[in-house]
Amino acid sequence: DGGITQSPKYLFRKEGQNVTLSCEQNLNHDAMYWYRQDPGQGLRLIYYSQIVNDFQKGDIAEGYSVSREKKESFPLTVTSAQKNPTAFYLCASSSDPGQDYEQYFGPGTRLTVT
Amino acid sequence: DQQVKQNSPSLSVQEGRISILNCDYTNSMFDYFLWYKKYPAEGPTFLISISSIKDKNEDGRFTVFLNKSAKHLSLHIVPSQPGDSAVYFCENAGNMLTFGGGTRLMVKP
């Protein structure tokens, strides 16, 4: 079964700690994306990667970092510099960002920072 | 400056009737739009898309209309079913993967 997984589903952290959210896909997709969703709002793009070892900032990259060392994996680190880290985080992938625009989303990770 | 807008945060429709969800956009490098459906605590799933070479795309009960001159698109669901109750997002794939704020559709039995 091909798909995209995120873990954990719920994550709790103390303020000032960095936290890394996992995203793995076995769809052989080149492109991967991270979004955050806040209550009553749409999805906002944090970072995206169109190929291994390359990634680009999205609209709200400040306070976040990513890596793309493997095609299957695109972990997101929420650093202590992120002012409002509590949100629902969604990872997505797509096969060819230039031709196939459909994204496949993971189930999401709800991060709560107190 | 929100470049993709879904001006109705919620919509309530009776089962069997038509649901119409709207989306307006401003800047776009190219006109290619997607609709996603999202249930609570889950990731969105792709529903239907439309590109600028068409003004209509139909898939079963779902039809998307694109009016390029008005920079407006709409998703029609006919007939609406209770299982369609979810949040619907439109995405402008031609503009930094920008999503609208979503419209919560509630279909009453």
Short mmCIF file of C-alpha atoms in Angstrom, two decimals:
data_model
loop_
_atom_site.label_atom_id
_atom_site.label_comp_id
_atom_site.label_asym_id
_atom_site.label_seq_id
_atom_site.Cartn_x
_atom_site.Cartn_y
_atom_site.Cartn_z
CA ASP A 1 0.00 0.00 0.00
CA GLY A 2 1.50 3.29 -1.11
CA GLY A 3 1.00 6.32 1.02
CA ILE A 4 2.35 9.12 3.09
CA THR A 5 2.74 8.84 6.83
CA GLN A 6 3.28 11.33 9.58
CA SER A 7 4.16 10.58 13.15
CA PRO A 8 3.21 11.07 15.82
CA LYS A 9 -0.44 12.08 15.47
CA TYR A 10 -0.29 14.21 18.62
CA LEU A 11 2.83 15.86 20.03
CA PHE A 12 3.28 17.95 23.14
CA ARG A 13 6.33 20.07 23.89
CA LYS A 14 7.45 22.71 26.32
CA GLU A 15 8.15 26.18 25.07
CA GLY A 16 11.79 26.67 24.11
CA GLN A 17 12.33 23.12 22.87
CA ASN A 18 12.94 22.18 19.29
CA VAL A 19 10.77 19.40 17.93
CA THR A 20 11.01 17.36 14.73
CA LEU A 21 7.97 16.09 12.87
CA SER A 22 8.36 13.03 10.71
CA CYS A 23 7.05 12.63 7.15
CA GLU A 24 7.66 9.54 5.04
CA GLN A 25 6.27 8.58 1.64
CA ASN A 26 6.60 5.40 -0.42
CA LEU A 27 4.91 6.80 -3.51
CA ASN A 28 8.24 7.49 -5.24
CA HIS A 29 7.26 11.14 -5.44
CA ASP A 30 9.90 13.75 -6.19
CA ALA A 31 8.22 16.68 -4.45
CA MET A 32 7.30 17.02 -0.80
CA TYR A 33 5.68 19.84 1.12
CA TRP A 34 4.96 21.03 4.64
CA TYR A 35 1.89 23.07 5.55
CA ARG A 36 0.41 24.29 8.76
CA GLN A 37 -3.25 24.79 9.44
CA ASP A 38 -4.57 27.04 12.17
CA PRO A 39 -8.18 27.04 13.36
CA GLY A 40 -10.48 28.58 10.78
CA GLN A 41 -7.67 29.12 8.32
CA GLY A 42 -6.45 27.51 5.16
CA LEU A 43 -3.21 25.69 4.62
CA ARG A 44 -0.08 27.79 4.57
CA LEU A 45 3.09 26.54 2.91
CA ILE A 46 6.12 26.30 5.18
CA TYR A 47 8.74 24.58 3.04
CA TYR A 48 8.81 22.46 -0.06
CA SER A 49 11.31 20.26 -1.81
CA GLN A 50 11.20 19.32 -5.47
CA ILE A 51 14.19 17.01 -5.40
CA VAL A 52 16.55 15.34 -2.93
CA ASN A 53 19.05 17.67 -1.26
CA ASP A 54 17.13 20.75 -2.33
CA PHE A 55 14.34 22.68 -0.64
CA GLN A 56 12.76 26.10 -0.81
CA LYS A 57 11.05 28.38 1.69
CA GLY A 58 7.31 28.80 1.51
CA ASP A 59 5.21 31.65 2.81
CA ILE A 60 5.91 31.12 6.51
CA ALA A 61 9.34 29.48 6.81
CA GLU A 62 10.60 31.57 9.72
CA GLY A 63 11.22 29.45 12.80
CA TYR A 64 11.24 26.18 10.84
CA SER A 65 13.91 24.07 9.21
CA VAL A 66 13.82 21.00 6.94
CA SER A 67 16.13 18.49 5.34
CA ARG A 68 15.74 16.24 2.31
CA GLU A 69 18.51 13.68 2.48
CA LYS A 70 16.35 10.90 1.09
CA LYS A 71 13.58 10.93 -1.47
CA GLU A 72 11.22 9.22 0.96
CA SER A 73 11.71 11.51 3.91
CA PHE A 74 11.14 15.21 4.58
CA PRO A 75 11.33 15.94 8.32
CA LEU A 76 10.30 19.34 9.66
CA THR A 77 11.92 20.87 12.73
CA VAL A 78 9.94 23.44 14.64
CA THR A 79 12.53 25.54 16.42
CA SER A 80 12.21 27.65 19.53
CA ALA A 81 12.30 30.70 17.25
CA GLN A 82 8.82 29.90 15.94
CA LYS A 83 6.58 32.27 17.87
CA ASN A 84 3.30 30.38 17.54
CA PRO A 85 4.18 26.74 17.00
CA THR A 86 0.89 25.21 18.21
CA ALA A 87 -0.92 24.10 15.04
CA PHE A 88 -1.91 21.18 12.88
CA TYR A 89 0.97 20.26 10.55
CA LEU A 90 0.38 18.53 7.23
CA CYS A 91 2.92 16.92 4.97
CA ALA A 92 2.19 16.26 1.31
CA SER A 93 3.88 14.89 -1.77
CA SER A 94 3.37 15.00 -5.51
CA SER A 95 4.91 13.11 -8.39
CA ASP A 96 5.91 15.90 -10.75
CA PRO A 97 5.42 19.43 -9.49
CA GLY A 98 5.67 20.75 -13.03
CA GLN A 99 2.99 18.57 -14.57
CA ASP A 100 0.98 16.74 -11.95
CA TYR A 101 -0.30 19.18 -9.42
CA GLU A 102 -2.32 16.82 -7.29
CA GLN A 103 -0.87 16.49 -3.82
CA TYR A 104 -1.26 13.53 -1.53
CA PHE A 105 -1.49 14.46 2.12
CA GLY A 106 -0.52 12.63 5.24
CA PRO A 107 -2.87 12.39 8.24
CA GLY A 108 -1.24 15.32 9.99
CA THR A 109 0.46 15.95 13.33
CA ARG A 110 -1.17 18.17 15.92
CA LEU A 111 1.57 19.97 17.84
CA THR A 112 0.80 21.64 21.14
CA VAL A 113 3.46 23.78 22.79
CA THR A 114 2.89 25.03 26.33
CA ASP B 1 -2.80 39.74 1.20
CA GLN B 2 -4.88 36.62 0.70
CA GLN B 3 -4.68 35.69 -2.96
CA VAL B 4 -7.13 32.82 -2.84
CA LYS B 5 -10.35 33.50 -1.00
CA GLN B 6 -13.25 31.34 -0.02
CA ASN B 7 -15.65 33.95 1.27
CA SER B 8 -18.16 31.57 2.81
CA PRO B 9 -16.70 29.89 5.89
CA SER B 10 -19.67 27.56 6.12
CA LEU B 11 -22.57 26.27 4.06
CA SER B 12 -25.55 24.18 5.09
CA VAL B 13 -27.50 22.20 2.50
CA GLN B 14 -30.29 19.64 2.58
CA GLU B 15 -29.50 16.13 1.41
CA GLY B 16 -30.28 15.71 -2.28
CA ARG B 17 -29.94 19.40 -3.10
CA ILE B 18 -27.05 21.15 -4.82
CA SER B 19 -24.04 22.45 -2.88
CA ILE B 20 -22.12 25.32 -4.45
CA LEU B 21 -18.76 26.27 -3.02
CA ASN B 22 -17.01 29.35 -4.33
CA CYS B 23 -13.41 30.47 -4.64
CA ASP B 24 -11.95 33.76 -5.88
CA TYR B 25 -8.34 34.41 -6.75
CA THR B 26 -6.20 37.39 -7.59
CA ASN B 27 -2.72 36.88 -8.97
CA SER B 28 -1.90 33.68 -10.76
CA MET B 29 1.05 32.67 -12.87
CA PHE B 30 -1.19 30.20 -14.61
CA ASP B 31 -4.73 29.08 -14.06
CA TYR B 32 -4.73 25.63 -12.55
CA PHE B 33 -6.91 24.92 -9.57
CA LEU B 34 -7.64 21.96 -7.38
CA TRP B 35 -10.32 21.21 -4.84
CA TYR B 36 -9.61 19.14 -1.76
CA LYS B 37 -11.93 17.68 0.84
CA LYS B 38 -10.87 17.45 4.45
CA TYR B 39 -12.38 15.60 7.38
CA PRO B 40 -11.45 16.60 10.97
CA ALA B 41 -8.02 15.46 12.14
CA GLU B 42 -7.18 14.06 8.69
CA GLY B 43 -5.18 15.30 5.76
CA PRO B 44 -7.02 16.71 2.75
CA THR B 45 -7.77 14.44 -0.17
CA PHE B 46 -7.84 15.53 -3.77
CA LEU B 47 -11.28 15.87 -5.29
CA ILE B 48 -11.17 17.50 -8.71
CA SER B 49 -9.07 19.95 -10.70
CA ILE B 50 -9.41 22.33 -13.61
CA SER B 51 -6.93 24.05 -15.90
CA SER B 52 -7.22 27.21 -17.95
CA ILE B 53 -7.87 25.34 -21.18
CA LYS B 54 -11.27 24.35 -19.81
CA ASP B 55 -14.12 26.21 -18.21
CA LYS B 56 -15.74 23.10 -16.78
CA ASN B 57 -14.62 19.74 -15.48
CA GLU B 58 -17.00 17.05 -14.31
CA ASP B 59 -16.42 13.91 -12.26
CA GLY B 60 -19.54 12.11 -11.11
CA ARG B 61 -21.44 14.28 -8.69
CA PHE B 62 -18.70 16.92 -8.67
CA THR B 63 -18.34 19.69 -11.26
CA VAL B 64 -15.91 22.57 -11.15
CA PHE B 65 -16.45 25.73 -13.18
CA LEU B 66 -13.72 28.25 -13.97
CA ASN B 67 -14.41 31.83 -15.00
CA LYS B 68 -11.01 33.25 -15.89
CA SER B 69 -12.21 36.76 -16.64
CA ALA B 70 -13.83 36.99 -13.21
CA LYS B 71 -11.02 35.01 -11.55
CA HIS B 72 -13.64 32.85 -9.95
CA LEU B 73 -14.20 29.14 -9.66
CA SER B 74 -16.95 27.12 -8.10
CA LEU B 75 -17.48 23.52 -7.06
CA HIS B 76 -20.93 22.04 -7.52
CA ILE B 77 -21.98 18.86 -5.73
CA VAL B 78 -25.19 17.31 -7.00
CA PRO B 79 -26.91 15.60 -5.29
CA SER B 80 -25.39 16.42 -1.93
CA GLN B 81 -25.02 13.55 0.52
CA PRO B 82 -24.41 13.56 4.30
CA GLY B 83 -20.98 12.00 3.67
CA ASP B 84 -20.03 15.13 1.76
CA SER B 85 -19.99 17.05 5.05
CA ALA B 86 -16.40 18.23 5.36
CA VAL B 87 -14.21 21.27 4.84
CA TYR B 88 -13.43 22.02 1.21
CA PHE B 89 -10.30 23.89 0.14
CA CYS B 90 -9.50 25.34 -3.24
CA GLU B 91 -5.85 25.56 -4.22
CA ASN B 92 -4.19 27.73 -6.81
CA ALA B 93 -1.36 25.53 -8.01
CA GLY B 94 -0.06 28.37 -10.15
CA ASN B 95 0.56 30.67 -7.22
CA MET B 96 2.99 29.19 -4.74
CA LEU B 97 0.52 26.45 -3.92
CA THR B 98 -1.86 28.88 -2.25
CA PHE B 99 -4.93 27.54 -0.51
CA GLY B 100 -8.15 29.30 0.34
CA GLY B 101 -9.37 29.43 3.91
CA GLY B 102 -11.82 26.60 3.40
CA THR B 103 -15.60 26.25 3.47
CA ARG B 104 -17.25 23.90 5.93
CA LEU B 105 -20.10 22.09 4.19
CA MET B 106 -22.82 20.51 6.28
CA VAL B 107 -25.30 18.29 4.47
CA LYS B 108 -28.38 17.62 6.56
CA PRO B 109 -30.23 14.31 6.16
#
